[in-house]
Coordinates of C-alpha atoms in Angstrom, one line a residue:
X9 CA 0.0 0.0 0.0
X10 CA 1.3 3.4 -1.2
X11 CA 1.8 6.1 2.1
X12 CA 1.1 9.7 1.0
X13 CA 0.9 10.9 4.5
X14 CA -2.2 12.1 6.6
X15 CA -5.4 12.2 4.7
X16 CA -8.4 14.2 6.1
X17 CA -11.9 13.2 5.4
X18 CA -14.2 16.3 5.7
X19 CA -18.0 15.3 6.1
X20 CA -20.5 18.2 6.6
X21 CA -23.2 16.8 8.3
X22 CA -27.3 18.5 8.3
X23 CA -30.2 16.5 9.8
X24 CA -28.3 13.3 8.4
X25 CA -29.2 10.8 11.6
X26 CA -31.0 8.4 9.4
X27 CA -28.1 7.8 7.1
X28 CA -25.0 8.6 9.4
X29 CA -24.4 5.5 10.9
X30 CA -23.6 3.7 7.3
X31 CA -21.1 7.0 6.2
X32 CA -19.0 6.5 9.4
X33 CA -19.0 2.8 9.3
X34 CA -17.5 2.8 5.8
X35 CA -15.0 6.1 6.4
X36 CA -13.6 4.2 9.8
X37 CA -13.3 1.3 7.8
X38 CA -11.1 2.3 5.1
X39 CA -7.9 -0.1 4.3
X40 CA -5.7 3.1 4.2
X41 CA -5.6 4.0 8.0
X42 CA -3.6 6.8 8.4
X43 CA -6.7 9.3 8.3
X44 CA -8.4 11.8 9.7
X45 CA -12.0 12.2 9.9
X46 CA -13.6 15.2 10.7
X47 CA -17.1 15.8 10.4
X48 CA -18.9 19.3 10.9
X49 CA -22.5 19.4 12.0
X50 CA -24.0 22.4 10.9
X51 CA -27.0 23.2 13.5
X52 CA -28.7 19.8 13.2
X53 CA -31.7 19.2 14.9
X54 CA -31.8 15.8 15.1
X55 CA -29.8 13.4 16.8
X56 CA -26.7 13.8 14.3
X57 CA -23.9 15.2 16.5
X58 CA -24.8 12.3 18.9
X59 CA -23.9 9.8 16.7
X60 CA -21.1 11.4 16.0
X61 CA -20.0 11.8 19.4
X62 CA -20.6 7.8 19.6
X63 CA -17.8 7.4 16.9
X64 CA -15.8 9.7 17.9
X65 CA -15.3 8.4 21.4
X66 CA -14.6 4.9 20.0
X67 CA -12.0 5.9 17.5
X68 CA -9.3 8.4 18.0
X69 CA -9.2 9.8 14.2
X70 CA -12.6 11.2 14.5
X71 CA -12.4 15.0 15.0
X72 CA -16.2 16.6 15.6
X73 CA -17.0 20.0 15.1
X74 CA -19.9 21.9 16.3
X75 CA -21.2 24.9 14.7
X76 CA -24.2 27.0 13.9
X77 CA -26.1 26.4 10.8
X78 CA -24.1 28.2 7.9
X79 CA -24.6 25.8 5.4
X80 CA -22.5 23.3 3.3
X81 CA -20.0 25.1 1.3
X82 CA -18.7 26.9 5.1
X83 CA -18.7 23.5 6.8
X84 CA -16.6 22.2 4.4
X85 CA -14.0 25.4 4.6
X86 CA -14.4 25.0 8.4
X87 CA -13.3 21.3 8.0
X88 CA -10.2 22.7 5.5
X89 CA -9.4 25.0 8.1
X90 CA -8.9 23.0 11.5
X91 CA -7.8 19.4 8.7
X92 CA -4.2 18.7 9.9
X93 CA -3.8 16.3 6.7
X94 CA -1.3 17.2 3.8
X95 CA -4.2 15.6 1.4
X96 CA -8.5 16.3 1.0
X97 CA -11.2 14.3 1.0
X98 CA -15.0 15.4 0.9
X99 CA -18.0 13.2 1.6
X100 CA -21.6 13.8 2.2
X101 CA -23.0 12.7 5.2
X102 CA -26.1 10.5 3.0
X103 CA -23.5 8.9 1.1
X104 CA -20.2 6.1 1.7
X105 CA -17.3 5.0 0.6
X106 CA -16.3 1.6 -0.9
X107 CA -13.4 -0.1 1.6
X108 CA -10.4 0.7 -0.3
X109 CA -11.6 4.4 -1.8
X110 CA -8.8 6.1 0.3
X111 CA -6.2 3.7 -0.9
X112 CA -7.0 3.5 -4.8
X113 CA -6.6 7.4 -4.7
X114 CA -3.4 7.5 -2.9
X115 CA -2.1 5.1 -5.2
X116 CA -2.3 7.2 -8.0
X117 CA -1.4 10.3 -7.0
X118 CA 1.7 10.5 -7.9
X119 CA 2.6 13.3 -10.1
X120 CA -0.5 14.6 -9.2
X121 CA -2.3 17.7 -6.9
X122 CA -5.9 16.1 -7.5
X123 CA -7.1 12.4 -8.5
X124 CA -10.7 11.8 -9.4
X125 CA -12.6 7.9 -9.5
X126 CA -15.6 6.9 -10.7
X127 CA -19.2 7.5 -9.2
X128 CA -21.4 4.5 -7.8
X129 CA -24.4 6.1 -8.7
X130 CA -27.2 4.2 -6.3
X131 CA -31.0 5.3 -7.7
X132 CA -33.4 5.9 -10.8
X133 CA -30.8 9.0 -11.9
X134 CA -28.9 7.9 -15.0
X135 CA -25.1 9.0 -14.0
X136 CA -24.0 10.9 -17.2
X137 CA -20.2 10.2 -16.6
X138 CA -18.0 8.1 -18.2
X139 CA -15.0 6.4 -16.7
X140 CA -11.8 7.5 -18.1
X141 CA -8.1 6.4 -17.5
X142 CA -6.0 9.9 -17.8
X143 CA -3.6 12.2 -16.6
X144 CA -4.5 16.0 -17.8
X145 CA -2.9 18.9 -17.6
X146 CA -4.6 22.2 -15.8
X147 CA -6.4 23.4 -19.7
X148 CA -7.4 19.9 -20.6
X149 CA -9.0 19.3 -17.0
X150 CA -10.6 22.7 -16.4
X151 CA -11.7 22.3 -20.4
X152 CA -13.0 18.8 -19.6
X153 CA -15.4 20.5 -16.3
X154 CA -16.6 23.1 -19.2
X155 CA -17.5 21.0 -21.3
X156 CA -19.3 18.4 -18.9
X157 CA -16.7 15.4 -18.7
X158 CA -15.8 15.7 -15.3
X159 CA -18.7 15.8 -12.7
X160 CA -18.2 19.0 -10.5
X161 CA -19.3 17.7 -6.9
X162 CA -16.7 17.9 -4.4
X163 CA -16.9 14.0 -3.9
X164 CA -15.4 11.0 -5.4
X165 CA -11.5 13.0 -5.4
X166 CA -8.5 13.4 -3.4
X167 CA -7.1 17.1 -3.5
X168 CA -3.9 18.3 -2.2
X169 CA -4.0 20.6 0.6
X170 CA -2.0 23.2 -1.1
X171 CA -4.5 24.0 -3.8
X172 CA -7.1 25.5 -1.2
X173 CA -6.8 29.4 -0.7
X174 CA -8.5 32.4 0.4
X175 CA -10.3 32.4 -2.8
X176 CA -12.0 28.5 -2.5
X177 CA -14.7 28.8 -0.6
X178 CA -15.1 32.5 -1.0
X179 CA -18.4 32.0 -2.7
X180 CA -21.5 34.5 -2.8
X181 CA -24.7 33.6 -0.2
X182 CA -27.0 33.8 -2.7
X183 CA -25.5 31.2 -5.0
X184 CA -27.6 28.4 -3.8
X185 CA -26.8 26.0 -6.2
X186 CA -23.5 24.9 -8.1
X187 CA -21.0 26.3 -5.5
X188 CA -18.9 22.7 -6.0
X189 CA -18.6 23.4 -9.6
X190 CA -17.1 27.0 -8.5
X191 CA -14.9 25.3 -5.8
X192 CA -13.6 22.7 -8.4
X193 CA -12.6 25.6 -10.7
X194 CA -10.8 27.3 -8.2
X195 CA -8.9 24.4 -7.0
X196 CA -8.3 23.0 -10.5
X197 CA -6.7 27.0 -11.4
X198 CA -4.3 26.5 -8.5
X199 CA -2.4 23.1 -9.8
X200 CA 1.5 23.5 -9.5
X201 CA 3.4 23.8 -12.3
X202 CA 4.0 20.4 -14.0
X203 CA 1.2 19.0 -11.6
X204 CA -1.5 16.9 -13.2
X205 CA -5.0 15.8 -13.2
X206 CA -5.4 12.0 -12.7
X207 CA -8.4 10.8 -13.6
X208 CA -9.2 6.6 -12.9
X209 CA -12.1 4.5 -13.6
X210 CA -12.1 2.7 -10.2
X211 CA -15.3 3.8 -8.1
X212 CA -14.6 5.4 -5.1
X213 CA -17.6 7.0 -4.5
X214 CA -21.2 5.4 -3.5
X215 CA -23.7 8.2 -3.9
X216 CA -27.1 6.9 -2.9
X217 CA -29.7 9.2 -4.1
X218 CA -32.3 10.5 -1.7
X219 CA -36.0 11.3 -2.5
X220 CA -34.5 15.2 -2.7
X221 CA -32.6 14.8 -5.0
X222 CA -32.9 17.1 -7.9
X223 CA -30.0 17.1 -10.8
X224 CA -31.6 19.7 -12.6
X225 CA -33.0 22.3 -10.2
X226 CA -30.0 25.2 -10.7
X227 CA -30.3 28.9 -10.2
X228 CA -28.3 32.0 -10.5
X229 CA -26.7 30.3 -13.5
X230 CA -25.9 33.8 -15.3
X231 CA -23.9 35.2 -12.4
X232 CA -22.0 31.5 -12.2
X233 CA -21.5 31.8 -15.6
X234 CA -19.7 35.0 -15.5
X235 CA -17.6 33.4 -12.2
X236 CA -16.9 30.4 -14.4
X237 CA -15.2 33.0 -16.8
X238 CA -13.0 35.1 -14.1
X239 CA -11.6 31.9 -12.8
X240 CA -11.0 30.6 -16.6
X241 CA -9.3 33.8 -17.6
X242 CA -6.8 33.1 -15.8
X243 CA -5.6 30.0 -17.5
X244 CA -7.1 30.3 -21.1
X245 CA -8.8 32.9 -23.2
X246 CA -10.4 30.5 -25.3
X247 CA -11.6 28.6 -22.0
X248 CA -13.6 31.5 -21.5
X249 CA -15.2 31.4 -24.6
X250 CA -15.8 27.9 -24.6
X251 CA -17.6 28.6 -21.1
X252 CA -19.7 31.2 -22.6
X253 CA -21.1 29.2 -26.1
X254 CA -21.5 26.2 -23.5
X255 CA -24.1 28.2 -21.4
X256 CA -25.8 29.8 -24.9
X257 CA -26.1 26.3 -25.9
X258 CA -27.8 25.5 -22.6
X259 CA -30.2 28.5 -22.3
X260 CA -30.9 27.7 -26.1
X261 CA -31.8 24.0 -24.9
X262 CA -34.4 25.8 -22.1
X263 CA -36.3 27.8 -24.3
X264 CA -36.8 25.1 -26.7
X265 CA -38.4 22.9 -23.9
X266 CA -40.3 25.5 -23.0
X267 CA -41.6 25.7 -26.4
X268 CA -42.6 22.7 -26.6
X269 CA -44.2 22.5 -23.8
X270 CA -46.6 25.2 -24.8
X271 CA -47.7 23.6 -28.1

């Protein structure tokens, strides 16, 4: 098994109870053991921070935060902030990770700021990504999230530490939906010089969709859209413009639907 040092798992946790149990079993059960796991409950109401207390007190890795409800993308900085690991991991509180996640990433991340696996996707969703076997550079992966071949949660990836900064989670209130794919573009901009992209077709990633679930419910995408293109600018012009015909062609898609729904 490949050492890459400490490796922090970051798990924001919201009225998650029913599902919390099965996340934590699977995170204190990874094959690569030299972790830490710290999960952030974000005002719950239910019994969430109990169970987490439970864990925590039977295994030393677990490191639980309590804070006032400020919603995901700030539990996740708050987790980036007190993580003592030299590499990232996110996962949702609903979701888990197969056995060996942690240790197929670390395995491949040599050469590498940021590896990404493949998706379990558990539900009636159709999961629109295909596994691929590649190492890109910072213009192919950030062309690859504009173009919609690389999914832009913040799961089913192992980031280095150094690529977060003031600017990662610094992310408007009243963008309500799509802040990963802003966080992704951010942290994708930073990669080192000669650094690369690996992208592997194990799974790593069991995402178990919830009756909430809503893959297509996005807002505010004009303002992200104009985000997308500050971050891109600073890699690529023609990023930029690929970012902007990419939303046309989506708008274009809208009004069509919309159309047709009429007739």
């Amino acid at each position: 098994m490949k050492e890459i040092g400490l490796i922090s798992i970051i798990v924001p946790v919201y009225n998650a109870a029913e599902y919390l149990v099965k996340c934590l079993e699977s995170l204190v059960n990874q094959s690569y053991k030299n972790l830490e796991i710290i999960l952030v409950n974000d005002g719950s109401k239910d019994n969430s921070l109990e169970i987490m207390k439970q864990f925590a007190d039977k295994d030393s890795r677990i490191v639980v935060i309590d804070q006032q409800n400020s919603g995901v993308t700030q539990a996740r900085k708050r987790g980036v902030q007190e993580s003592k690991g030299e590499w990232i991991i996110f996962c949702d509180a609903d979701d888990e990770l197969p056995y060996n996640s942690v240790e197929v990433l670390a395995e491949n991340s040599t050469d590498s700021q940021i590896v990404i696996g493949q998706v379990s996707f558990k539900g009636s969703f159709k999961w629109p990504y295909k596994p691929c076997n590649a190492f890109l550079t910072k213009k192919q992966a950030l062309k690859r999230i504009v173009n919609g071949k690389i999914h832009c949660g913040p799961v089913a990836r192992l980031f280095s530490k150094e690529l977060f900064d003031e600017n990662t989670f610094s992310i408007s209130s009243d963008i309500v939906k799509g802040e990963d794919r802003l966080m992704n573009l951010y942290l994708f901009s930073n990669l080192g010089q000669g650094k690369k992209v690996r992208q592997i077709e194990d799974v790593v990633y069991l995402y178990i969709q919830r009756p909430t679930f809503h893959p297509s419910d996005y807002l505010n995408r004009k303002k992200r859209t104009k985000l997308h293109m500050k971050i891109l600018s600073k890699t690529s012009a023609s990023l930029v413009i690929l970012a902007w015909l990419m939303y046309i062609k989506y708008e274009l898609k809208l009004i069509i639907k919309r159309m047709l729904r009429k007739k």
